[in-house]
Coordinates of C-alpha atoms in Angstrom, one line a residue:
M85 CA 19.3 5.9 -9.5
A86 CA 18.8 2.3 -8.7
R87 CA 15.5 2.0 -6.8
T88 CA 14.4 -0.2 -4.0
G89 CA 11.6 -2.6 -3.8
A90 CA 9.7 -0.3 -1.4
E91 CA 10.0 2.6 -3.9
Y92 CA 8.6 0.4 -6.7
M93 CA 5.6 -0.6 -4.6
E94 CA 5.0 2.9 -3.5
A95 CA 5.0 4.1 -7.0
L96 CA 2.3 1.4 -7.9
R97 CA 0.2 2.7 -4.9
E98 CA 0.5 6.3 -5.8
R99 CA 0.1 5.9 -9.7
P100 CA -1.4 2.5 -10.3
P101 CA -1.7 1.4 -13.9
N102 CA -5.3 1.5 -15.5
L103 CA -5.7 -2.2 -14.8
W104 CA -9.0 -4.0 -15.4
Y105 CA -9.6 -7.5 -14.0
K106 CA -12.9 -9.2 -14.5
G107 CA -14.7 -6.0 -15.2
E108 CA -13.5 -4.1 -12.2
K109 CA -10.7 -1.5 -11.9
V110 CA -7.8 -2.7 -9.7
E111 CA -7.2 0.2 -7.4
D112 CA -4.2 -1.1 -5.5
P113 CA -2.2 -3.9 -7.2
T114 CA 0.2 -4.3 -4.2
T115 CA -2.6 -5.8 -2.2
H116 CA -4.8 -7.5 -4.9
P117 CA -4.7 -11.4 -4.6
V118 CA -3.9 -11.8 -8.3
F119 CA -1.1 -9.2 -8.5
R120 CA 0.5 -9.1 -5.1
G121 CA 2.7 -12.1 -5.7
I122 CA 4.4 -10.7 -8.7
V123 CA 4.6 -7.2 -7.3
R124 CA 6.6 -8.6 -4.3
A125 CA 8.8 -10.8 -6.7
M126 CA 9.6 -7.6 -8.6
A127 CA 10.3 -5.6 -5.5
A128 CA 12.7 -8.3 -4.4
L129 CA 14.7 -7.8 -7.6
Y130 CA 15.0 -4.2 -7.0
D131 CA 16.2 -4.8 -3.5
L132 CA 18.8 -7.1 -4.7
Q133 CA 20.5 -4.2 -6.3
H134 CA 21.2 -2.8 -2.9
D135 CA 22.5 -6.1 -1.4
P136 CA 26.2 -5.6 -0.8
R137 CA 27.0 -9.1 -2.3
Y138 CA 25.5 -8.2 -5.7
R139 CA 25.8 -4.4 -5.8
E140 CA 28.8 -4.4 -8.2
V141 CA 27.1 -6.8 -10.6
L142 CA 23.6 -5.2 -10.6
T143 CA 24.6 -1.6 -10.6
Y144 CA 27.3 0.8 -12.1
E145 CA 28.3 4.3 -11.3
A146 CA 27.5 7.3 -13.6
E147 CA 27.4 10.9 -12.8
G148 CA 28.0 10.2 -9.1
K149 CA 25.0 7.8 -8.8
R150 CA 24.4 4.1 -9.0
H151 CA 22.2 2.8 -11.8
G152 CA 21.0 -0.6 -12.8
T153 CA 23.4 -2.4 -15.0
S154 CA 20.9 -2.9 -17.8
F155 CA 21.2 0.7 -18.5
L156 CA 25.0 0.6 -19.0
I157 CA 26.0 1.5 -22.6
P158 CA 28.7 -1.2 -23.2
K159 CA 32.0 0.2 -24.5
T160 CA 34.1 -3.0 -24.1
K161 CA 33.4 -6.7 -24.1
E162 CA 33.9 -6.6 -20.4
D163 CA 30.9 -4.2 -20.1
L164 CA 29.0 -6.5 -22.2
K165 CA 29.9 -9.5 -20.0
R166 CA 28.9 -7.5 -17.0
R167 CA 25.5 -6.9 -18.4
G168 CA 25.2 -10.6 -19.1
Q169 CA 26.1 -11.4 -15.5
A170 CA 23.5 -9.0 -14.2
Y171 CA 20.8 -10.5 -16.5
K172 CA 21.7 -14.1 -15.2
L173 CA 21.7 -13.0 -11.5
W174 CA 18.2 -11.6 -11.8
A175 CA 16.9 -14.5 -13.9
D176 CA 18.2 -17.0 -11.3
Q177 CA 16.0 -15.5 -8.6
N178 CA 12.9 -16.9 -10.3
L179 CA 14.3 -19.9 -12.1
G180 CA 14.1 -18.0 -15.5
M181 CA 10.3 -18.0 -15.2
M182 CA 9.9 -14.1 -15.1
G183 CA 9.9 -13.2 -18.8
R184 CA 9.4 -9.4 -18.5
S185 CA 11.8 -8.3 -15.7
P186 CA 12.7 -4.6 -16.4
D187 CA 16.1 -5.5 -17.8
Y188 CA 14.6 -6.9 -21.1
L189 CA 13.2 -3.5 -22.2
N190 CA 16.0 -1.5 -20.5
A191 CA 18.3 -3.1 -23.0
V192 CA 16.1 -1.8 -25.9
V193 CA 16.0 1.6 -24.6
M194 CA 19.6 1.6 -24.0
A195 CA 20.4 0.5 -27.5
Y196 CA 17.9 3.0 -29.0
A197 CA 19.6 5.8 -27.0
A198 CA 23.1 4.8 -27.9
S199 CA 22.0 4.8 -31.7
A200 CA 19.7 7.8 -31.3
E201 CA 20.8 9.4 -34.6
Y202 CA 18.7 6.7 -36.3
F203 CA 15.6 8.4 -35.0
G204 CA 16.3 11.7 -36.9
E205 CA 14.2 14.6 -35.6
F206 CA 13.2 12.5 -32.5
A207 CA 16.8 11.6 -31.5
E208 CA 16.9 13.8 -28.5
N209 CA 13.5 12.4 -27.3
V210 CA 15.0 9.0 -27.3
R211 CA 18.1 10.2 -25.3
N212 CA 16.1 12.0 -22.8
Y213 CA 13.7 9.0 -22.3
Y214 CA 16.6 6.8 -21.7
R215 CA 18.0 9.1 -19.0
Y216 CA 14.6 9.4 -17.5
L217 CA 14.2 5.6 -17.2
R218 CA 17.7 5.2 -16.0
D219 CA 17.6 7.9 -13.4
H220 CA 14.3 6.6 -11.9
D221 CA 14.9 2.9 -12.6
L222 CA 11.4 2.5 -13.8
A223 CA 9.8 -0.8 -14.8
T224 CA 8.4 -1.1 -18.3
T225 CA 6.1 -3.2 -20.4
H226 CA 5.4 -3.2 -24.0
A227 CA 2.6 -4.3 -26.4
L228 CA 3.5 -5.9 -29.7
T229 CA 1.0 -7.3 -32.0
N230 CA -2.3 -6.1 -33.5
P231 CA -5.6 -7.7 -32.4
Q232 CA -6.3 -11.0 -34.3
V233 CA -9.3 -9.7 -36.3
N234 CA -8.3 -10.5 -39.8
R235 CA -4.6 -11.5 -40.3
A236 CA -5.1 -11.7 -44.1
K237 CA -5.6 -8.0 -44.4
P238 CA -3.3 -5.1 -43.6
P239 CA -4.0 -2.7 -40.7
S240 CA -5.8 -0.1 -42.8
A241 CA -8.2 -2.8 -44.2
Q242 CA -9.6 -3.9 -40.8
P243 CA -13.4 -3.4 -40.1
D244 CA -12.2 -0.3 -38.3
P245 CA -8.9 1.5 -39.3
Y246 CA -8.3 2.1 -35.6
I247 CA -8.4 -1.6 -34.5
P248 CA -4.6 -1.4 -34.7
V249 CA -3.0 1.6 -32.9
G250 CA -2.8 4.5 -35.2
V251 CA -2.6 8.3 -35.2
V252 CA -5.9 10.0 -35.2
R253 CA -4.5 13.6 -35.4
Q254 CA -1.6 15.8 -34.4
T255 CA -2.0 18.7 -32.0
E256 CA 0.3 21.3 -30.5
K257 CA 0.7 19.2 -27.4
G258 CA 1.4 15.8 -29.2
I259 CA -0.3 13.1 -31.2
V260 CA -3.6 11.4 -30.3
V261 CA -3.7 7.7 -30.8
R262 CA -6.5 5.1 -30.9
G263 CA -6.6 1.4 -31.2
A264 CA -5.3 -1.7 -29.4
R265 CA -2.4 -4.0 -29.1
M266 CA -2.0 -7.5 -27.7
T267 CA -0.2 -8.8 -25.8
A268 CA 1.3 -6.8 -22.9
T269 CA 3.0 -8.9 -20.4
F270 CA 3.6 -7.5 -16.9
P271 CA 1.2 -4.5 -16.7
L272 CA 2.4 -3.9 -13.1
A273 CA 4.9 -1.5 -14.7
D274 CA 5.5 2.3 -14.6
E275 CA 5.6 2.8 -18.3
V276 CA 4.3 1.1 -21.5
L277 CA 6.4 1.2 -24.6
I278 CA 4.8 1.1 -28.1
F279 CA 7.5 0.1 -30.4
P280 CA 7.7 -1.4 -33.9
S281 CA 7.3 -5.2 -33.8
T282 CA 6.0 -7.2 -36.8
L283 CA 6.8 -5.9 -40.4
L284 CA 4.5 -3.0 -41.4
K285 CA 3.7 -3.3 -45.0
E286 CA 3.9 -0.2 -47.1
G287 CA 0.7 1.1 -48.7
P288 CA -2.0 3.7 -48.7
G289 CA -2.7 4.7 -45.0
S290 CA 0.1 2.6 -43.5
E291 CA 2.0 5.8 -42.2
K292 CA -0.6 6.2 -39.5
Y293 CA 0.5 2.9 -37.9
A294 CA 4.2 3.8 -38.1
I295 CA 4.7 5.0 -34.6
A296 CA 7.0 4.4 -31.6
F297 CA 6.2 6.2 -28.2
A298 CA 6.1 5.7 -24.4
L299 CA 3.6 6.6 -21.8
P300 CA 3.0 6.1 -18.1
T301 CA 0.7 3.1 -17.5
S302 CA -1.6 5.4 -15.5
T303 CA -2.3 7.7 -18.5
P304 CA -6.0 8.6 -18.9
G305 CA -7.7 6.7 -21.8
L306 CA -5.1 4.0 -21.6
H307 CA -6.5 0.5 -20.4
F308 CA -5.1 -2.8 -19.6
V309 CA -7.7 -5.5 -19.8
C310 CA -6.4 -8.7 -18.1
R311 CA -6.9 -12.3 -19.0
E312 CA -8.1 -14.6 -16.3
A313 CA -5.4 -15.2 -13.6
L314 CA -3.3 -18.4 -13.3
V315 CA -2.7 -17.9 -9.6
G316 CA -3.5 -21.2 -8.1
G317 CA -3.4 -19.9 -4.6
D318 CA -1.3 -18.1 -1.9
S319 CA 0.6 -21.2 -0.7
P320 CA 4.2 -21.3 -2.0
F321 CA 4.1 -25.0 -1.1
D322 CA 1.1 -25.8 -3.2
H323 CA 1.9 -23.3 -6.0
P324 CA 5.6 -22.4 -5.9
L325 CA 5.6 -20.4 -9.2
S326 CA 2.1 -19.2 -9.8
S327 CA 1.7 -17.8 -6.3
R328 CA 4.8 -15.6 -7.0
L329 CA 5.3 -15.2 -10.7
E330 CA 2.0 -14.6 -12.4
E331 CA 3.1 -11.8 -14.7
M332 CA -0.3 -11.4 -16.3
D333 CA -1.0 -10.7 -20.0
C334 CA -3.3 -7.9 -21.2
L335 CA -5.0 -6.3 -24.2
V336 CA -3.9 -2.7 -24.3
I337 CA -6.5 -0.2 -25.4
F338 CA -5.8 3.4 -26.4
D339 CA -9.1 5.4 -26.3
D340 CA -7.9 8.7 -28.0
V341 CA -4.9 8.9 -25.8
L342 CA -2.6 12.0 -26.0
V343 CA 1.1 11.3 -26.4
P344 CA 3.2 14.3 -25.6
W345 CA 5.6 15.3 -28.3
E346 CA 8.6 14.6 -26.0
R347 CA 7.4 11.0 -25.8
V348 CA 7.2 10.4 -29.6
F349 CA 10.1 8.5 -31.1
I350 CA 8.9 7.6 -34.6
L351 CA 6.0 9.1 -36.5
G352 CA 4.8 8.3 -40.0
N353 CA 8.0 6.6 -41.3
V354 CA 7.3 3.0 -42.2
E355 CA 10.9 2.2 -43.2
L356 CA 12.2 3.6 -39.9
C357 CA 9.7 1.3 -38.0
N358 CA 10.6 -1.8 -39.9
N359 CA 14.4 -1.5 -39.4
A360 CA 14.4 0.1 -35.9
Y361 CA 15.3 -3.1 -34.0
A362 CA 18.0 -4.3 -36.3
Q363 CA 19.8 -1.1 -37.3
T364 CA 20.0 0.3 -33.6
G365 CA 21.3 -3.0 -32.2
A366 CA 18.2 -3.3 -30.0
L367 CA 17.5 -6.7 -31.4
N368 CA 20.9 -7.9 -30.4
H369 CA 20.7 -6.5 -26.9
M370 CA 17.2 -7.9 -26.3
A371 CA 18.4 -11.3 -27.4
H372 CA 21.4 -11.0 -25.2
Q373 CA 19.1 -10.7 -22.2
V374 CA 16.9 -13.5 -23.5
V375 CA 19.8 -16.0 -23.9
A376 CA 20.8 -15.4 -20.3
L377 CA 17.2 -15.8 -19.1
K378 CA 16.8 -19.0 -21.1
T379 CA 20.0 -20.4 -19.8
A380 CA 18.8 -19.8 -16.2
K381 CA 15.4 -21.5 -17.1
T382 CA 17.2 -24.5 -18.7
E383 CA 19.3 -24.8 -15.6
A384 CA 16.1 -24.9 -13.5
F385 CA 14.8 -27.8 -15.6
L386 CA 18.0 -29.7 -15.2
G387 CA 18.0 -29.2 -11.4
V388 CA 14.4 -30.3 -11.0
A389 CA 14.8 -33.3 -13.3
A390 CA 17.9 -34.5 -11.6
L391 CA 16.4 -34.0 -8.1
M392 CA 13.2 -35.9 -9.2
A393 CA 15.1 -38.8 -10.6
E394 CA 17.3 -39.1 -7.6
G395 CA 14.4 -38.5 -5.2
I396 CA 12.5 -41.6 -6.4
G397 CA 15.5 -43.7 -7.3
A398 CA 14.8 -43.4 -11.1
D399 CA 18.3 -42.1 -11.8
A400 CA 19.5 -45.7 -12.0
Y401 CA 17.6 -46.3 -15.2
G402 CA 19.4 -45.7 -18.6
H403 CA 16.4 -44.1 -20.2
V404 CA 16.2 -41.5 -17.4
Q405 CA 19.9 -40.8 -17.5
E406 CA 19.4 -40.3 -21.4
K407 CA 16.6 -37.7 -20.8
I408 CA 18.6 -35.8 -18.2
A409 CA 21.6 -35.8 -20.6
E410 CA 19.4 -34.4 -23.2
I411 CA 18.7 -31.4 -21.0
I412 CA 22.4 -31.0 -20.3
V413 CA 23.1 -30.9 -24.0
Y414 CA 20.4 -28.1 -24.4
L415 CA 22.0 -26.3 -21.5
E416 CA 25.5 -26.3 -22.9
A417 CA 24.2 -25.1 -26.3
M418 CA 22.5 -22.1 -24.8
K419 CA 25.7 -21.3 -22.8
A420 CA 27.8 -21.6 -26.0
F421 CA 25.4 -19.3 -27.9
W422 CA 25.7 -16.8 -25.0
T423 CA 29.5 -17.0 -24.8
R424 CA 30.0 -16.5 -28.5
A425 CA 27.5 -13.6 -28.7
E426 CA 29.7 -11.7 -26.2
E427 CA 33.1 -12.8 -27.5
E428 CA 32.2 -11.9 -31.2
A429 CA 30.5 -8.5 -30.3
Q430 CA 31.2 -5.7 -32.8
E431 CA 30.2 -2.1 -33.0
N432 CA 27.3 -1.1 -35.1
A433 CA 27.0 2.0 -37.4
F434 CA 26.5 4.2 -34.4
G435 CA 29.4 3.0 -32.4
L436 CA 27.4 0.8 -30.1
L437 CA 29.0 -2.5 -29.1
V438 CA 26.4 -5.2 -29.9
P439 CA 26.5 -8.9 -29.3
D440 CA 26.9 -11.2 -32.3
R441 CA 23.6 -11.7 -34.0
K442 CA 24.4 -15.0 -35.7
A443 CA 24.8 -16.7 -32.3
L444 CA 21.7 -14.9 -30.8
D445 CA 19.6 -15.8 -33.8
G446 CA 20.7 -19.5 -33.3
A447 CA 19.5 -19.3 -29.7
R448 CA 16.3 -17.6 -30.3
N449 CA 15.3 -19.8 -33.1
L450 CA 16.2 -23.0 -31.5
Y451 CA 14.7 -22.4 -27.9
P452 CA 11.0 -22.3 -28.9
R453 CA 11.6 -25.9 -30.3
L454 CA 13.5 -27.1 -27.3
Y455 CA 11.1 -25.8 -24.6
P456 CA 8.3 -28.3 -25.3
R457 CA 10.7 -31.0 -25.0
L458 CA 12.1 -29.8 -21.7
R459 CA 8.4 -29.8 -20.4
E460 CA 7.9 -33.3 -21.8
I461 CA 10.9 -34.7 -20.1
L462 CA 9.9 -33.5 -16.6
E463 CA 6.4 -35.1 -17.3
Q464 CA 8.1 -38.4 -18.3
I465 CA 10.3 -38.5 -15.2
G466 CA 7.6 -37.5 -12.9
A467 CA 4.8 -39.7 -14.4
S468 CA 1.9 -40.3 -11.9
G469 CA 4.0 -38.7 -9.2
L470 CA 2.9 -35.2 -10.8
I471 CA -0.7 -36.2 -10.2
T472 CA -0.6 -37.6 -6.7
L473 CA 0.1 -34.3 -4.9
P474 CA -1.6 -33.6 -1.6
S475 CA -1.7 -29.9 -0.4
E476 CA 0.1 -28.1 2.4
K477 CA -3.1 -28.4 4.5
D478 CA -3.0 -32.2 4.1
F479 CA 0.3 -32.4 5.6
K480 CA -1.1 -30.4 8.6
G481 CA -4.2 -32.5 8.8
P482 CA -5.0 -35.8 10.7
L483 CA -3.7 -38.1 7.8
A484 CA -0.3 -36.5 7.9
P485 CA 1.4 -39.5 9.4
L486 CA 0.1 -41.7 6.7
L487 CA 1.3 -39.2 3.9
D488 CA 4.7 -39.3 5.6
K489 CA 4.8 -43.0 5.0
Y490 CA 3.4 -43.5 1.6
L491 CA 4.8 -40.4 -0.2
Q492 CA 8.4 -40.5 1.0
G493 CA 11.0 -40.9 -1.7
A494 CA 14.4 -42.7 -1.9
T495 CA 16.3 -39.8 -0.7
L496 CA 13.5 -37.3 0.4
D497 CA 10.9 -37.3 3.1
A498 CA 7.3 -37.0 2.0
R499 CA 7.0 -33.3 2.4
E500 CA 10.2 -32.6 0.5
R501 CA 9.3 -34.9 -2.3
V502 CA 5.8 -33.4 -2.7
A503 CA 7.2 -29.9 -2.6
L504 CA 9.7 -30.8 -5.4
F505 CA 7.0 -32.5 -7.6
R506 CA 4.7 -29.6 -7.0
L507 CA 7.3 -27.4 -8.4
A508 CA 7.6 -29.7 -11.4
W509 CA 3.8 -29.7 -11.7
D510 CA 3.8 -25.8 -11.7
M511 CA 6.5 -25.8 -14.4
T512 CA 4.5 -28.2 -16.7
L513 CA 0.9 -29.3 -15.9
S514 CA -0.6 -26.3 -14.2
G515 CA -2.2 -23.4 -16.0
F516 CA 1.1 -21.4 -15.2
G517 CA 3.2 -24.2 -16.8
A518 CA 1.0 -24.4 -20.0
R519 CA 1.2 -20.7 -20.4
Q520 CA 5.0 -20.8 -20.1
E521 CA 5.1 -23.2 -23.0
L522 CA 2.8 -21.0 -25.2
Y523 CA 4.9 -18.0 -24.2
E524 CA 8.1 -19.7 -25.2
R525 CA 6.8 -21.0 -28.6
F526 CA 6.1 -17.3 -29.7
F527 CA 8.5 -15.3 -27.4
F528 CA 10.2 -13.6 -30.4
G529 CA 7.2 -13.9 -32.8
D530 CA 6.0 -16.5 -35.3
P531 CA 8.6 -19.4 -35.4
V532 CA 8.1 -19.8 -39.2
R533 CA 8.6 -16.1 -39.9
M534 CA 11.6 -16.1 -37.6
Y535 CA 13.1 -19.0 -39.7
Q536 CA 12.3 -17.1 -42.9
T537 CA 13.9 -14.0 -41.7
L538 CA 17.0 -16.1 -40.5
Y539 CA 17.2 -17.5 -44.1
Q540 CA 17.1 -14.1 -45.6
V541 CA 19.7 -12.4 -43.4
Y542 CA 22.1 -15.2 -42.9
D543 CA 25.2 -15.1 -45.2
K544 CA 25.2 -18.4 -46.9
E545 CA 27.5 -17.5 -49.7
P546 CA 30.9 -18.6 -48.0
Y547 CA 29.4 -22.1 -47.7
K548 CA 27.9 -22.2 -51.1
E549 CA 31.3 -21.2 -52.6
R550 CA 33.1 -23.9 -50.6
I551 CA 30.8 -26.5 -52.2
R552 CA 31.3 -24.9 -55.7
A553 CA 35.1 -25.0 -55.2
Y554 CA 34.9 -28.6 -54.2
L555 CA 32.8 -29.6 -57.2
R556 CA 35.2 -27.7 -59.4
A557 CA 38.0 -29.6 -58.1
A558 CA 36.3 -32.9 -58.3
L559 CA 35.1 -32.3 -61.9
G560 CA 38.6 -31.3 -62.8
V561 CA 40.1 -34.5 -61.4
F562 CA 37.4 -36.4 -63.3
A563 CA 38.2 -34.7 -66.5
Q564 CA 42.0 -35.2 -66.1
E565 CA 41.4 -38.9 -65.5
E566 CA 39.4 -39.1 -68.7
V567 CA 42.2 -37.4 -70.7
E568 CA 44.8 -39.8 -69.2
A569 CA 42.6 -42.8 -70.1

């Protein structure tokens, strides 16, 4: 049943994740200065599900209860569009800057459950886990890649075979796993999902790494080791994004952790791991959420850029208009990908309606290349205005009247202009902004490998045949002309 923000925060207090920050265990993330901002931002998303204005978009009824729309198994294109609307509504609340809101992984678990036959002997585990997440409306995180010890060698050839997460042994109660994964974004979750990510090469010993499972983030022996925080401070004026949306990224360590049998989804099958996302439709549904999220993020860049230019009178210049128009083109491209993905949806082999992969592949391959340019455009429009940014305390200090005079804009008073430019700074030049760019570059993995995969899976034959036919016709005309000559 759709939970409230208070229920989410209470769960964190009662069963906090095993979270380590600068060598100390975080006992209560709801009050910790690094984590309390993102906890409240997440709680606000859950509360939105109960707002009468958004209830029909963000929830649906099943078995007499209201559940989050991201758990809805789509049967029609209208269902798919409803899911897209829910994604966008949540994304808009945080300007598309929250990359791991629960709907992202809910989409994966939903697709797995709808295609549960793919998982063979563990099919019922997948279905039960989906119902468990849905009925409790839990927040999830996941950890994808292996530690960067030696990328030139397979998991089994690392200095220790349990640097990557692998199965140590099987018991009557479940499997015992050891190793680590990076990077888990948003550890302030109820559950962590260890699913297949990068291609696992077949070879001696590879089966121990072919696993998929889920655990509570409070499980004994499971540790989340955090990077240094990017929270600039508590003031939403000074740090409008980082004070609220520092999701945190962690190394996840499994120190001989028991995974109960009912939480195991794949075990020892390399082929099943490597094809899980694509064949179940999970890849398509993840990307569907992502294209809605990136649309919201691009809209935020457009809004900030247009307000900045207008606020300092720079919108009269042709080169500034060109830059803002460039953002408009990017936005319309993302919206077109999104629309086509829904309109050309088809059922997969398990009867699950999935958004069109070709459109989504276009979006998820293009956006990592667009995002650095979006950031650059804000920097070019803001220029030195992104550096000359007094704090909230300065506007309350003795020099406030002077700041009001010298920092006003063409259409904004000084406080409004500085607040706007501080938002642009937090999107671009702050530690939070820099992390956003790195995040976008590798959101779906190595961009080069993604392009290689696109090359391999995309059906190029119709276009090749069109050229062959054209050349045959052209050569035929040339030959006929020679005969006639």
